[in-house]
């Protein structure tokens, strides 16, 4: 059975779905790293908060009697993106902005501190128990069949992949084509100079956190819908995986983050499918080690050229 | 006027002539025990080139840093007489100096956005205009007409400065890959794209060959004559300073030792002493040593 094409296709679909979620989180890491050169280790927790905001909104909508799934999904998406974006903005404002001119290590430690804080904050408010949710989107289409092995693409997987592609297009457009995106790239390359041509650097950095948090919240919503259960600790592993994805793709590069996410998702899915589920994380992180040895700037990252 | 008088009280009128654009009064900048600028007062005029010269460490770049919001002066008032009202530059911080008071600046060590194309460098300089036009990016995201029009205008302005800095053919080259001389001109073009009323140039001729230096003079004259903005110029290259400036301020150890037209400054004993008193002779401007009359003239001498 493992040798059939159907099985391969099944793992491919799983990998792409998982990879989309990782990719969306990875974008947040890579954008923040790009603009302020800092790894925001609390970003995984922002993703987790996105998932919690989603589940709470679903429950509230259920109580309010909104049962038409597409409407509920759109409302949850908007609410989760907005509230999580506010968390992202606050995180930057409260914890990182005061340290803007401090050594990198201070910011890094603060990020780890914020990560621990946010985990415990959610744990205290929501308790440590798993939060299960009924499947909201069910069903799918059969895409392939081989010797009785049916490969289906669920509607949930379709939503995840399509929404990810859509968000990628929107955010790439923002970065490449709009005034805000140009300002972000300017801040990334020379923050003081950006201020001298009139770019409000603080606001540009805030908006970067807002954008990253909004994308992470979408990933949180997807995670919730796909796995049907969340807890306060999901941000840790997902965050580390997404960070790995960002480094694998080349930290600082937006397409790199997406590519890295998909690759990590595929590696995990195929490893689980063909070898052992237990070692899937080892596989993903081993690839990271190999990339860092042979191509330290990541797959799509550009090497820093030191000018003499 | 002796050197002692010239910094004892704020200056009343601009030596080179012209409408006052910038009033610097009693500017002092201390870093701990080090006094980088010591009670400097001067006026800068609209539509004129004001050169700030002096040996290394005289406080020239510190002065620029105070003007452009990098440093907060310890003492002193910096007033910009902007067409839209007066701005106290010492109270504007960071991006507001450029956004509200329209002060632009270039650096001694070039600071372009190296991974953006030449054209993008000039478009990003028009950030505030485009930000307003795009309704803070929403219109830009959806490609609405208001934004496309604003962007087309921004490209026109960029093209205008590309033409005047002879960079049109390199518009799509990444700025970091340009030759040195081109980068210098691009920095000026980018500063001009912010549509400043005051342009601060920190050693724009540094590292240029004589031919490029000559082109730079033409460019600066063109900016002064056609755009009527005030230019503050820090420069060591005396062939540039004497040829194009209308007004020269000489700093030494953070103090103003001379202030006047190029002719007056060239013959000022305090200036000659400051330059000759230096041990390193590399800074020595030949025009000053020779007391030369052949160095070129400012428009007011004519």
Coordinates of C-alpha atoms in Angstrom, one line a residue:
Chain A
X1 CA 0.0 0.0 0.0
X2 CA 2.8 2.4 0.9
X3 CA 4.2 2.0 -2.6
X4 CA 1.1 3.1 -4.4
X5 CA 0.7 6.5 -6.0
X6 CA -2.5 7.1 -4.1
X7 CA -0.7 6.9 -0.8
X8 CA 1.9 9.3 -2.0
X9 CA -0.8 11.7 -3.2
X10 CA -2.5 11.4 0.2
X11 CA 0.7 12.4 2.0
X12 CA 1.3 15.2 -0.5
X13 CA -2.1 16.7 0.4
X14 CA -1.5 16.4 4.1
X15 CA 1.9 17.9 3.7
X16 CA 0.7 20.9 1.8
X17 CA -2.1 21.6 4.3
X18 CA 0.3 21.4 7.2
X19 CA 2.9 23.4 5.3
X20 CA 0.4 26.2 4.6
X21 CA -0.2 26.6 8.3
X22 CA 3.5 26.6 9.1
X23 CA 4.1 29.0 6.2
X24 CA 1.6 31.5 7.5
X25 CA 3.3 31.6 10.9
X26 CA 6.7 31.7 9.4
X27 CA 5.9 34.9 7.5
X28 CA 5.4 36.6 10.8
X29 CA 8.9 35.5 11.9
X30 CA 10.5 36.5 8.7
X31 CA 8.9 39.9 8.4
X32 CA 9.8 40.9 12.0
X33 CA 13.3 39.6 11.6
X34 CA 13.6 41.5 8.3
X35 CA 12.5 44.8 9.8
X36 CA 14.1 44.9 13.2
X37 CA 16.5 42.0 13.0
X38 CA 15.0 40.2 16.0
X39 CA 13.5 36.7 16.4
X40 CA 10.1 37.2 17.9
X41 CA 9.9 34.0 19.9
X42 CA 6.5 35.0 21.2
X43 CA 5.1 34.7 17.7
X44 CA 4.1 31.1 18.3
X45 CA 2.0 32.3 21.2
X46 CA 0.4 34.9 19.0
X47 CA -0.6 31.9 16.8
X48 CA -2.0 30.1 19.9
X49 CA -4.0 33.2 20.9
X50 CA -5.4 33.3 17.4
X51 CA -6.6 29.8 17.8
X52 CA -8.2 30.6 21.2
X53 CA -9.9 33.8 19.9
X54 CA -11.3 31.6 17.1
X55 CA -12.7 28.9 19.3
X56 CA -14.2 31.5 21.7
X57 CA -15.8 33.4 18.7
X58 CA -17.2 30.1 17.3
X59 CA -18.8 29.3 20.7
X60 CA -20.2 32.8 21.0
X61 CA -21.6 32.6 17.4
X62 CA -23.1 29.2 18.2
X63 CA -24.8 30.7 21.2
X64 CA -26.0 33.6 19.2
X65 CA -27.5 31.2 16.7
X66 CA -25.3 31.9 13.7
X67 CA -25.1 28.4 12.3
X68 CA -24.6 29.0 8.6
X69 CA -21.0 27.9 8.3
X70 CA -19.6 30.2 5.6
X71 CA -20.9 33.3 7.5
X72 CA -19.6 32.0 10.8
X73 CA -16.2 31.3 9.2
X74 CA -15.9 34.8 7.8
X75 CA -16.9 36.4 11.1
X76 CA -14.5 34.2 13.0
X77 CA -11.7 35.0 10.5
X78 CA -12.3 38.8 10.9
X79 CA -12.6 38.7 14.6
X80 CA -9.6 36.5 15.1
X81 CA -7.4 38.6 12.8
X82 CA -8.5 41.9 14.4
X83 CA -8.1 40.8 18.1
X84 CA -4.9 38.9 17.5
X85 CA -3.5 41.9 15.5
X86 CA -4.2 43.9 18.6
X87 CA -2.2 41.4 20.7
X88 CA 0.7 41.7 18.2
X89 CA 0.6 45.5 18.3
X90 CA 0.5 45.5 22.1
X91 CA 3.4 43.0 22.3
X92 CA 5.6 45.3 20.2
X93 CA 4.5 48.4 21.9
X94 CA 4.9 47.2 25.5
X95 CA 7.8 44.7 25.3
X96 CA 9.9 45.5 22.2
X97 CA 9.8 49.2 21.4
X98 CA 11.4 50.3 24.7
X99 CA 14.3 48.0 23.8
X100 CA 14.7 49.2 20.2
X101 CA 18.1 50.6 20.8
X102 CA 19.3 47.9 23.2
X103 CA 21.6 45.1 22.4
X104 CA 20.0 42.3 20.5
X105 CA 20.3 39.9 23.4
X106 CA 18.0 42.0 25.5
X107 CA 15.3 41.9 22.9
X108 CA 15.7 38.2 22.4
X109 CA 15.4 37.4 26.1
X110 CA 12.4 39.7 26.3
X111 CA 10.8 37.7 23.4
X112 CA 11.3 34.5 25.3
X113 CA 9.9 36.1 28.4
X114 CA 6.8 37.3 26.5
X115 CA 6.4 33.8 25.1
X116 CA 6.3 32.3 28.6
X117 CA 4.1 35.1 29.8
X118 CA 1.5 34.7 27.1
X119 CA 1.4 30.9 27.6
X120 CA 0.7 31.3 31.3
X121 CA -1.7 34.1 30.6
X122 CA -3.8 31.9 28.4
X123 CA -3.4 28.9 30.8
X124 CA -4.7 31.0 33.7
X125 CA -7.6 32.4 31.8
X126 CA -8.6 29.3 29.9
X127 CA -7.3 26.5 32.1
X128 CA -4.8 23.9 30.9
X129 CA -7.3 21.4 29.6
X130 CA -7.6 20.6 26.0
X131 CA -10.3 22.6 24.2
X132 CA -12.0 20.4 21.6
X133 CA -14.3 21.6 18.9
X134 CA -16.9 19.9 16.8
X135 CA -15.8 19.8 13.1
X136 CA -17.3 22.8 11.4
X137 CA -16.4 22.0 7.9
X138 CA -16.9 18.4 6.9
X139 CA -16.9 16.4 3.7
X140 CA -14.7 16.6 0.7
X141 CA -14.2 15.3 -2.8
X142 CA -12.6 12.1 -4.0
X143 CA -9.6 13.0 -6.2
X144 CA -8.1 9.6 -6.9
X145 CA -8.6 5.9 -6.3
X146 CA -6.2 3.1 -6.7
X147 CA -6.9 -0.5 -5.7
X148 CA -9.5 0.5 -3.3
X149 CA -7.4 3.2 -1.7
X150 CA -9.3 6.4 -1.9
X151 CA -7.6 9.7 -1.8
X152 CA -9.9 12.6 -0.9
X153 CA -9.3 16.2 -0.5
X154 CA -11.5 17.5 2.3
X155 CA -13.2 20.9 2.0
X156 CA -11.2 22.0 5.1
X157 CA -7.9 21.2 3.3
X158 CA -9.1 23.1 0.3
X159 CA -10.1 26.1 2.4
X160 CA -6.6 26.1 4.1
X161 CA -4.7 25.9 0.9
X162 CA -6.8 28.4 -1.0
X163 CA -6.9 30.9 1.8
X164 CA -3.1 30.6 2.3
X165 CA -2.5 31.2 -1.4
X166 CA -4.9 34.2 -1.3
X167 CA -3.2 35.7 1.8
X168 CA 0.2 35.2 0.3
X169 CA -0.9 37.1 -2.9
X170 CA -2.3 39.9 -0.8
X171 CA 0.6 40.3 1.5
X172 CA 3.2 40.1 -1.3
X173 CA 1.3 42.8 -3.1
X174 CA 1.4 44.9 0.0
X175 CA 5.2 44.5 0.4
X176 CA 6.1 44.9 -3.3
X177 CA 3.6 47.4 -4.6
X178 CA 2.3 49.6 -1.9
X179 CA 3.6 52.6 -0.1
X180 CA 3.6 50.8 3.2
X181 CA 5.5 47.9 1.8
X182 CA 8.1 50.2 0.4
X183 CA 8.4 51.9 3.7
X184 CA 8.8 48.5 5.4
X185 CA 11.6 47.6 3.0
X186 CA 13.2 51.0 3.6
X187 CA 13.1 50.5 7.3
X188 CA 14.6 47.0 6.8
X189 CA 17.6 48.4 4.9
X190 CA 18.3 51.6 6.9
X191 CA 16.0 52.7 9.7
X192 CA 17.6 56.1 10.4
X193 CA 17.6 57.0 6.7
X194 CA 14.0 55.9 6.4
X195 CA 13.1 58.4 9.2
X196 CA 15.1 61.1 7.3
X197 CA 12.9 60.8 4.3
X198 CA 9.8 61.1 6.5
X199 CA 8.9 57.5 7.1
X200 CA 7.3 57.0 10.6
X201 CA 9.5 54.1 11.6
X202 CA 7.7 53.2 14.8
X203 CA 4.4 52.9 13.0
X204 CA 5.9 50.9 10.2
X205 CA 7.3 48.5 12.7
X206 CA 4.0 48.3 14.5
X207 CA 2.2 47.5 11.3
X208 CA 4.7 44.8 10.6
X209 CA 3.8 43.1 13.9
X210 CA 0.1 43.6 13.1
X211 CA 0.4 42.0 9.8
X212 CA 2.4 39.1 11.2
X213 CA -0.1 38.6 14.0
X214 CA -3.0 38.7 11.6
X215 CA -1.5 35.9 9.5
X216 CA -0.6 33.9 12.5
X217 CA -4.2 34.1 13.7
X218 CA -5.4 32.7 10.4
X219 CA -3.0 29.9 10.9
X220 CA -4.4 29.4 14.4
X221 CA -8.0 29.3 13.1
X222 CA -6.9 26.7 10.5
X223 CA -5.1 24.6 13.1
X224 CA -8.2 24.7 15.2
X225 CA -10.5 23.6 12.4
X226 CA -8.0 21.0 11.1
X227 CA -7.1 19.2 14.3
X228 CA -10.3 20.1 16.2
X229 CA -8.4 20.5 19.5
X230 CA -6.2 23.2 21.0
X231 CA -4.5 23.9 24.3
X232 CA -2.4 26.7 25.6
X233 CA 0.8 24.9 24.6
X234 CA 0.3 24.5 20.9
X235 CA 2.2 27.7 20.1
X236 CA 5.5 26.3 21.3
X237 CA 6.0 23.5 18.8
X238 CA 4.2 25.2 16.0
X239 CA 6.3 28.3 16.6
X240 CA 9.5 26.4 16.6
X241 CA 8.5 24.6 13.4
X242 CA 7.5 27.8 11.7
X243 CA 10.8 29.4 12.9
X244 CA 12.6 26.5 11.3
X245 CA 10.6 27.0 8.2
X246 CA 11.6 30.7 8.1
X247 CA 15.3 29.8 8.5
X248 CA 15.1 27.0 6.0
X249 CA 13.6 29.4 3.4
X250 CA 16.0 32.1 4.2
X251 CA 15.0 34.4 7.1
X252 CA 14.0 37.8 5.9
X253 CA 12.6 36.5 2.6
X254 CA 8.8 36.3 2.3
X255 CA 8.6 33.7 -0.5
X256 CA 11.3 31.8 1.5
X257 CA 9.1 31.6 4.5
X258 CA 6.3 30.1 2.5
X259 CA 8.6 27.7 0.7
X260 CA 10.2 26.7 4.0
X261 CA 6.8 26.2 5.6
X262 CA 5.6 23.9 2.7
X263 CA 8.9 22.0 2.8
X264 CA 8.7 21.4 6.6
X265 CA 5.0 20.3 6.2
X266 CA 5.9 17.9 3.4
X267 CA 8.9 16.5 5.2
X268 CA 6.7 15.8 8.3
X269 CA 3.9 14.3 6.3
X270 CA 6.1 12.0 4.2
X271 CA 8.2 11.0 7.2
X272 CA 5.1 10.1 9.1
X273 CA 3.7 8.3 6.1
X274 CA 6.7 6.3 5.2
X275 CA 8.7 6.0 8.3
X276 CA 7.6 6.6 11.8
X277 CA 5.3 9.3 13.2
X278 CA 7.4 9.5 16.4
X279 CA 10.4 10.9 14.6
X280 CA 8.7 13.4 12.3
X281 CA 10.0 16.4 14.3
X282 CA 13.5 14.9 14.3
X283 CA 13.3 14.7 10.5
X284 CA 12.2 18.3 10.1
X285 CA 14.8 19.7 12.4
X286 CA 17.5 17.5 10.9
X287 CA 16.8 19.1 7.5
X288 CA 17.3 22.5 9.2
X289 CA 20.7 21.4 10.5
X290 CA 21.7 20.3 7.1
X291 CA 20.6 23.5 5.4
X292 CA 22.4 25.6 8.0
X293 CA 25.6 23.6 7.4
X294 CA 25.5 23.8 3.6
X295 CA 23.6 26.9 2.9
X296 CA 23.5 29.1 6.0
X297 CA 21.4 31.9 4.4
X298 CA 18.6 29.5 3.7
X299 CA 17.2 28.4 0.4
X300 CA 16.0 31.8 -0.9
X301 CA 18.0 34.1 1.4
X302 CA 20.6 36.4 0.0
X303 CA 24.0 36.3 1.6
X304 CA 25.0 39.4 3.5
X305 CA 27.7 41.1 1.5
X306 CA 30.0 43.0 3.8
X307 CA 31.4 46.0 2.0
X308 CA 34.9 47.0 2.9
Chain B
X1 CA 34.2 92.0 12.8
X2 CA 36.4 90.0 15.1
X3 CA 35.8 86.3 15.8
X4 CA 34.9 87.0 19.3
X5 CA 32.0 89.3 18.3
X6 CA 30.7 87.0 15.7
X7 CA 29.6 84.3 18.1
X8 CA 28.8 86.5 21.1
X9 CA 25.3 87.4 19.8
X10 CA 22.9 85.9 17.2
X11 CA 23.5 87.2 13.7
X12 CA 21.2 89.8 12.4
X13 CA 21.4 89.4 8.7
X14 CA 22.7 86.8 6.2
X15 CA 26.1 87.7 4.9
X16 CA 25.4 86.2 1.5
X17 CA 22.1 88.1 1.1
X18 CA 18.7 86.5 0.7
X19 CA 15.6 85.7 2.7
X20 CA 16.4 84.0 6.1
X21 CA 15.4 80.4 6.0
X22 CA 17.2 79.0 9.0
X23 CA 18.0 80.7 12.3
X24 CA 20.5 79.0 14.5
X25 CA 20.8 80.7 17.9
X26 CA 23.3 79.8 20.6
X27 CA 23.5 76.1 19.6
X28 CA 25.5 74.1 22.1
X29 CA 25.8 70.3 22.0
X30 CA 27.6 68.5 24.8
X31 CA 28.4 64.8 25.1
X32 CA 29.2 64.4 28.7
X33 CA 32.3 66.5 29.2
X34 CA 32.9 67.0 25.4
X35 CA 31.6 70.1 23.9
X36 CA 31.1 69.3 20.2
X37 CA 29.4 72.6 19.4
X38 CA 29.9 75.6 21.5
X39 CA 27.4 78.5 21.3
X40 CA 27.1 78.7 17.5
X41 CA 24.7 81.2 15.9
X42 CA 24.2 81.8 12.3
X43 CA 21.6 82.4 9.6
X44 CA 21.0 80.4 6.5
X45 CA 19.2 81.9 3.5
X46 CA 16.6 80.6 1.1
X47 CA 17.9 80.1 -2.4
X48 CA 21.5 80.2 -1.3
X49 CA 24.3 77.8 -0.7
X50 CA 25.7 78.1 2.8
X51 CA 28.9 76.2 3.2
X52 CA 30.0 75.0 6.6
X53 CA 33.7 74.3 6.7
X54 CA 36.3 73.6 9.3
X55 CA 38.9 71.0 10.2
X56 CA 37.9 67.5 11.1
X57 CA 36.2 67.3 14.5
X58 CA 35.0 70.9 14.3
X59 CA 31.4 69.9 14.9
X60 CA 30.1 70.1 11.4
X61 CA 28.3 66.8 11.2
X62 CA 27.1 67.2 14.8
X63 CA 25.4 70.4 13.6
X64 CA 23.7 68.5 10.9
X65 CA 22.6 65.8 13.4
X66 CA 21.1 68.6 15.5
X67 CA 19.2 70.0 12.6
X68 CA 17.8 66.7 11.4
X69 CA 16.6 65.5 14.7
X70 CA 19.3 62.9 15.3
X71 CA 20.5 64.8 18.4
X72 CA 18.7 67.0 20.8
X73 CA 20.8 70.1 21.3
X74 CA 21.9 70.8 24.9
X75 CA 21.2 74.5 24.4
X76 CA 19.9 76.6 21.6
X77 CA 17.1 77.2 19.2
X78 CA 17.0 76.1 15.6
X79 CA 14.2 77.9 13.7
X80 CA 13.2 77.0 10.2
X81 CA 11.2 79.6 8.4
X82 CA 9.1 77.3 6.4
X83 CA 6.5 78.6 3.9
X84 CA 3.8 76.9 6.1
X85 CA 5.0 78.5 9.3
X86 CA 7.9 78.4 11.7
X87 CA 9.3 75.1 13.0
X88 CA 11.6 74.7 15.9
X89 CA 13.8 71.9 14.6
X90 CA 15.2 71.0 18.0
X91 CA 11.7 70.0 19.0
X92 CA 11.0 67.8 16.0
X93 CA 12.2 64.3 16.3
X94 CA 13.1 61.6 13.8
X95 CA 10.8 61.4 10.9
X96 CA 8.9 64.6 11.7
X97 CA 11.9 66.7 10.6
X98 CA 11.4 65.4 7.1
X99 CA 7.7 65.0 7.2
X100 CA 6.7 68.4 8.7
X101 CA 9.6 70.7 8.3
X102 CA 10.8 69.4 4.9
X103 CA 14.4 69.1 5.8
X104 CA 16.4 66.6 3.7
X105 CA 19.9 65.3 4.3
X106 CA 22.6 63.2 2.7
X107 CA 25.4 61.5 4.5
X108 CA 29.2 61.5 4.4
X109 CA 29.1 57.7 4.1
X110 CA 26.5 57.1 1.5
X111 CA 23.2 55.7 2.9
X112 CA 21.0 54.6 0.1
X113 CA 18.6 51.7 0.3
X114 CA 21.0 49.3 -1.4
X115 CA 18.6 46.5 -2.2
X116 CA 16.1 48.8 -3.9
X117 CA 16.4 49.9 -7.4
X118 CA 17.4 53.5 -8.2
X119 CA 13.8 54.4 -9.1
X120 CA 12.4 52.8 -5.9
X121 CA 14.9 54.8 -3.9
X122 CA 13.3 57.9 -5.4
X123 CA 9.7 56.7 -5.0
X124 CA 10.2 55.7 -1.3
X125 CA 11.4 59.2 -0.7
X126 CA 8.0 60.5 -1.6
X127 CA 6.5 58.3 1.1
X128 CA 4.3 60.8 2.9
X129 CA 2.7 62.2 -0.2
X130 CA 2.0 58.6 -1.4
X131 CA 0.8 57.5 2.0
X132 CA -1.8 60.2 2.1
X133 CA -2.9 59.6 -1.5
X134 CA -3.2 55.9 -0.9
X135 CA -5.4 56.3 2.2
X136 CA -2.6 54.7 4.2
X137 CA -2.1 51.9 1.7
X138 CA -5.6 50.6 1.3
X139 CA -6.0 52.3 -2.1
X140 CA -2.6 51.1 -3.1
X141 CA -3.5 47.5 -2.3
X142 CA -6.6 47.6 -4.5
X143 CA -4.9 49.6 -7.2
X144 CA -7.4 52.4 -7.1
X145 CA -7.2 55.3 -9.5
X146 CA -6.3 57.9 -6.9
X147 CA -3.3 55.9 -5.9
X148 CA -2.2 55.1 -9.5
X149 CA -2.4 58.8 -10.3
X150 CA -0.4 59.8 -7.3
X151 CA 2.1 57.1 -8.1
X152 CA 2.4 58.3 -11.7
X153 CA 3.2 61.8 -10.4
X154 CA 5.8 60.4 -8.0
X155 CA 7.4 58.6 -11.0
X156 CA 7.4 61.8 -12.9
X157 CA 9.2 63.6 -10.2
X158 CA 11.6 60.7 -9.8
X159 CA 12.2 60.8 -13.6
X160 CA 12.9 64.6 -13.4
X161 CA 15.6 64.1 -10.9
X162 CA 17.0 61.0 -12.7
X163 CA 17.4 63.2 -15.7
X164 CA 19.1 65.9 -13.8
X165 CA 21.5 63.5 -12.0
X166 CA 22.2 61.6 -15.3
X167 CA 20.9 58.3 -13.8
X168 CA 17.9 57.7 -16.1
X169 CA 19.5 54.8 -17.8
X170 CA 20.3 53.2 -14.5
X171 CA 16.8 53.5 -13.1
X172 CA 16.3 49.8 -12.7
X173 CA 19.7 49.0 -11.3
X174 CA 19.9 48.1 -7.6
X175 CA 21.3 51.1 -5.8
X176 CA 24.0 49.1 -4.1
X177 CA 25.4 48.1 -7.4
X178 CA 25.9 51.6 -8.7
X179 CA 29.4 53.1 -9.1
X180 CA 30.4 55.4 -6.3
X181 CA 29.9 58.7 -8.1
X182 CA 26.4 57.6 -9.2
X183 CA 25.5 56.7 -5.6
X184 CA 26.5 60.2 -4.5
X185 CA 24.2 61.8 -7.1
X186 CA 21.4 59.4 -6.3
X187 CA 21.6 60.4 -2.7
X188 CA 21.1 64.0 -3.7
X189 CA 18.3 63.0 -6.1
X190 CA 16.6 61.1 -3.3
X191 CA 16.8 64.0 -1.0
X192 CA 15.3 66.3 -3.6
X193 CA 12.4 63.9 -4.1
X194 CA 11.3 64.6 -0.6
X195 CA 10.7 68.2 -1.9
X196 CA 12.7 69.8 0.9
X197 CA 12.9 73.5 1.7
X198 CA 16.3 72.9 3.3
X199 CA 18.8 70.5 1.9
X200 CA 21.7 69.5 4.1
X201 CA 24.6 67.9 2.2
X202 CA 27.4 66.3 4.2
X203 CA 30.5 66.2 2.1
X204 CA 28.8 65.4 -1.3
X205 CA 32.1 65.8 -3.2
X206 CA 34.1 63.3 -1.0
X207 CA 35.7 60.7 -3.2
X208 CA 34.7 62.2 -6.5
X209 CA 37.1 62.8 -9.3
X210 CA 37.6 66.3 -10.6
X211 CA 35.1 65.7 -13.5
X212 CA 32.4 64.4 -11.1
X213 CA 33.1 67.2 -8.7
X214 CA 32.6 69.7 -11.5
X215 CA 29.2 68.0 -12.4
X216 CA 28.3 68.2 -8.7
X217 CA 28.9 71.9 -8.7
X218 CA 26.6 72.3 -11.7
X219 CA 23.9 70.2 -10.0
X220 CA 24.0 72.2 -6.8
X221 CA 23.9 75.4 -8.7
X222 CA 20.9 74.1 -10.7
X223 CA 19.1 73.1 -7.5
X224 CA 19.8 76.5 -5.9
X225 CA 18.8 78.6 -9.0
X226 CA 15.8 76.6 -10.2
X227 CA 14.3 75.3 -7.0
X228 CA 15.1 78.2 -4.8
X229 CA 15.7 76.1 -1.7
X230 CA 18.3 76.6 1.0
X231 CA 21.4 74.4 0.8
X232 CA 23.7 73.7 3.7
X233 CA 26.9 72.2 2.6
X234 CA 29.6 70.6 4.6
X235 CA 32.6 70.2 2.4
X236 CA 36.4 69.8 2.6
X237 CA 36.9 70.3 -1.1
X238 CA 37.6 74.0 -1.4
X239 CA 37.3 74.1 -5.1
X240 CA 33.6 73.2 -4.5
X241 CA 33.1 75.4 -1.6
X242 CA 34.7 78.6 -3.0
X243 CA 33.1 78.1 -6.4
X244 CA 29.5 77.6 -5.5
X245 CA 28.8 78.9 -2.0
X246 CA 27.2 82.3 -1.3
X247 CA 28.0 82.3 2.3
X248 CA 30.6 80.4 4.4
X249 CA 30.6 79.6 8.1
X250 CA 33.9 78.3 9.6
X251 CA 33.8 76.2 12.6
X252 CA 36.8 75.2 14.7
X253 CA 36.7 73.1 17.9
X254 CA 32.9 73.6 18.0
X255 CA 33.1 77.4 17.8
X256 CA 32.3 79.6 14.9
X257 CA 35.4 81.5 14.0
X258 CA 34.2 83.2 10.8
X259 CA 31.0 83.9 9.0
X260 CA 30.7 85.8 5.8
X261 CA 30.9 85.8 2.0
X262 CA 33.6 83.5 0.5
X263 CA 35.7 86.6 -0.2
X264 CA 35.5 87.8 3.4
X265 CA 36.2 84.3 4.9
X266 CA 39.1 83.7 2.6
X267 CA 40.9 86.7 3.9
X268 CA 39.8 86.3 7.6
X269 CA 43.0 85.9 9.7
X270 CA 41.1 83.7 12.2
X271 CA 40.4 81.2 9.4
X272 CA 44.0 81.2 8.1
X273 CA 45.2 80.7 11.6
X274 CA 42.8 77.8 12.2
X275 CA 43.9 76.0 9.1
X276 CA 47.6 76.7 9.3
X277 CA 47.7 75.9 13.0
X278 CA 46.8 72.4 12.1
X279 CA 49.5 69.8 12.2
X280 CA 48.0 67.6 9.5
X281 CA 48.4 69.5 6.3
X282 CA 46.1 67.3 4.2
X283 CA 43.2 69.4 5.2
X284 CA 44.9 72.6 4.0
X285 CA 42.9 74.2 1.3
X286 CA 45.3 75.7 -1.3
X287 CA 43.0 78.7 -2.0
X288 CA 43.3 79.8 1.6
X289 CA 47.0 79.3 1.7
X290 CA 47.5 81.3 -1.4
X291 CA 44.9 83.9 -0.3
X292 CA 43.9 83.4 -3.8
X293 CA 41.7 85.7 -5.8
X294 CA 41.4 83.2 -8.7
X295 CA 39.2 80.7 -6.9
X296 CA 35.9 81.6 -8.4
X297 CA 33.1 83.9 -7.5
X298 CA 29.8 83.6 -5.8
X299 CA 26.8 85.3 -7.5
X300 CA 26.9 88.2 -5.1
X301 CA 30.4 89.1 -6.0
X302 CA 29.4 89.7 -9.6

